[in-house]
Coordinates of C-alpha atoms and ligand atoms in Angstrom, one line a residue:
X24 CA -36.6 -30.6 -0.2
X25 CA -37.4 -33.7 1.8
X26 CA -35.8 -34.9 4.9
X27 CA -35.7 -38.3 6.3
X28 CA -35.2 -39.3 10.0
X29 CA -33.3 -42.0 9.6
X30 CA -29.9 -42.0 9.5
X31 CA -28.1 -41.5 5.9
X32 CA -26.0 -44.2 5.1
X33 CA -22.2 -42.9 4.9
X34 CA -20.0 -43.0 2.0
X35 CA -16.5 -41.7 1.9
X36 CA -15.2 -39.8 -0.9
X37 CA -12.0 -41.1 -3.0
X38 CA -10.0 -37.6 -2.6
X39 CA -10.4 -36.7 0.5
X40 CA -11.1 -39.8 2.7
X41 CA -13.5 -38.3 4.8
X42 CA -16.8 -40.4 5.6
X43 CA -19.7 -38.0 4.8
X44 CA -23.5 -39.2 4.3
X45 CA -24.2 -39.8 0.6
X46 CA -26.5 -37.5 -0.6
X47 CA -23.3 -34.7 -0.1
X48 CA -20.9 -37.0 -2.6
X49 CA -21.7 -37.3 -6.2
X50 CA -21.5 -41.5 -7.0
X51 CA -19.4 -43.0 -9.8
X52 CA -20.1 -46.6 -10.9
X53 CA -17.8 -48.6 -12.9
X54 CA -19.1 -49.9 -16.4
X55 CA -16.5 -52.5 -17.0
X56 CA -13.7 -50.2 -16.2
X57 CA -14.7 -47.1 -17.5
X58 CA -15.9 -44.5 -14.8
X59 CA -19.3 -43.2 -15.3
X60 CA -21.1 -40.5 -13.4
X61 CA -24.4 -42.0 -11.8
X62 CA -26.7 -39.1 -11.7
X63 CA -30.0 -41.7 -10.0
X64 CA -26.5 -42.7 -7.2
X65 CA -28.8 -46.1 -7.9
X66 CA -27.3 -47.6 -11.0
X67 CA -25.8 -50.8 -10.7
X68 CA -22.2 -51.9 -10.6
X69 CA -19.2 -51.1 -8.4
X70 CA -19.2 -47.6 -6.9
X71 CA -17.1 -44.8 -5.8
X72 CA -18.0 -41.4 -4.2
X73 CA -16.2 -38.0 -4.3
X74 CA -17.5 -34.8 -2.6
X75 CA -19.3 -32.5 -4.2
X76 CA -16.6 -30.0 -4.4
X77 CA -14.0 -28.5 -6.9
X78 CA -11.4 -28.9 -4.3
X79 CA -11.7 -32.9 -4.1
X80 CA -12.2 -33.6 -7.7
X81 CA -8.7 -31.3 -8.3
X82 CA -7.6 -34.0 -5.7
X83 CA -8.8 -36.9 -7.1
X84 CA -7.2 -36.0 -10.3
X85 CA -3.6 -34.9 -9.0
X86 CA -3.2 -38.4 -7.1
X87 CA -4.8 -40.3 -9.5
X88 CA -7.9 -41.9 -7.1
X89 CA -9.6 -42.6 -10.5
X90 CA -7.2 -44.2 -12.1
X91 CA -7.1 -46.5 -8.5
X92 CA -10.5 -47.1 -8.2
X93 CA -10.9 -47.9 -11.7
X94 CA -7.9 -50.3 -11.5
X95 CA -6.0 -49.4 -14.9
X96 CA -4.4 -45.5 -16.1
X97 CA -7.4 -43.2 -17.5
X98 CA -6.7 -41.5 -20.4
X99 CA -6.4 -37.3 -19.8
X100 CA -9.4 -37.6 -22.3
X101 CA -11.3 -39.9 -20.1
X102 CA -11.1 -37.5 -17.1
X103 CA -11.9 -35.0 -18.6
X104 CA -14.7 -36.3 -19.8
X105 CA -15.7 -37.9 -16.8
X106 CA -15.2 -34.1 -14.8
X107 CA -17.2 -32.2 -17.2
X108 CA -20.3 -35.0 -16.0
X109 CA -19.6 -34.5 -12.7
X110 CA -20.0 -30.8 -13.8
X111 CA -23.5 -30.5 -15.7
X112 CA -24.4 -33.0 -12.8
X113 CA -23.9 -30.4 -10.5
X114 CA -26.4 -28.1 -12.2
X115 CA -24.5 -24.8 -10.7
X116 CA -25.1 -26.5 -7.1
X117 CA -21.4 -26.7 -6.7
X118 CA -19.7 -25.4 -3.5
X119 CA -16.8 -23.9 -5.3
X120 CA -13.8 -22.5 -3.2
X121 CA -11.2 -20.2 -4.0
X122 CA -8.2 -21.9 -3.4
Ligands
ZN372 ZN1 -13.6 -35.3 -0.5

C-alpha cells in the first residue's frame, strides 16, 4: 500500500455527513441522472461519496440520500443494483459491524 505525504482531500459522506479522506469513501458518479459506482474514483461527472460501511449504505437507503443527490426518485431496483455494485467494489474489504 502506498502512502502519500500530502494532505488527502476530504469528502463528505451523503449518509452520515461526515468528512473523511477520499480513499475511505466510495465514489459515485452521475451519468445523466443515473448513479454508478466509480471504481477508478476519477470518472468524469458530478460525483458524490459514501463511507465504506454497511451502516452508511443502509442509512443512505433509509434517508433516501440517493434520491437527493440524483434529484429524482430512484426505483427500488435501481437502488438494489447500485448497492450490488458497491458490494462488488468492496471485494471483501468492507468493515462490517453488527448493529
Ligand atoms: Zn458515512
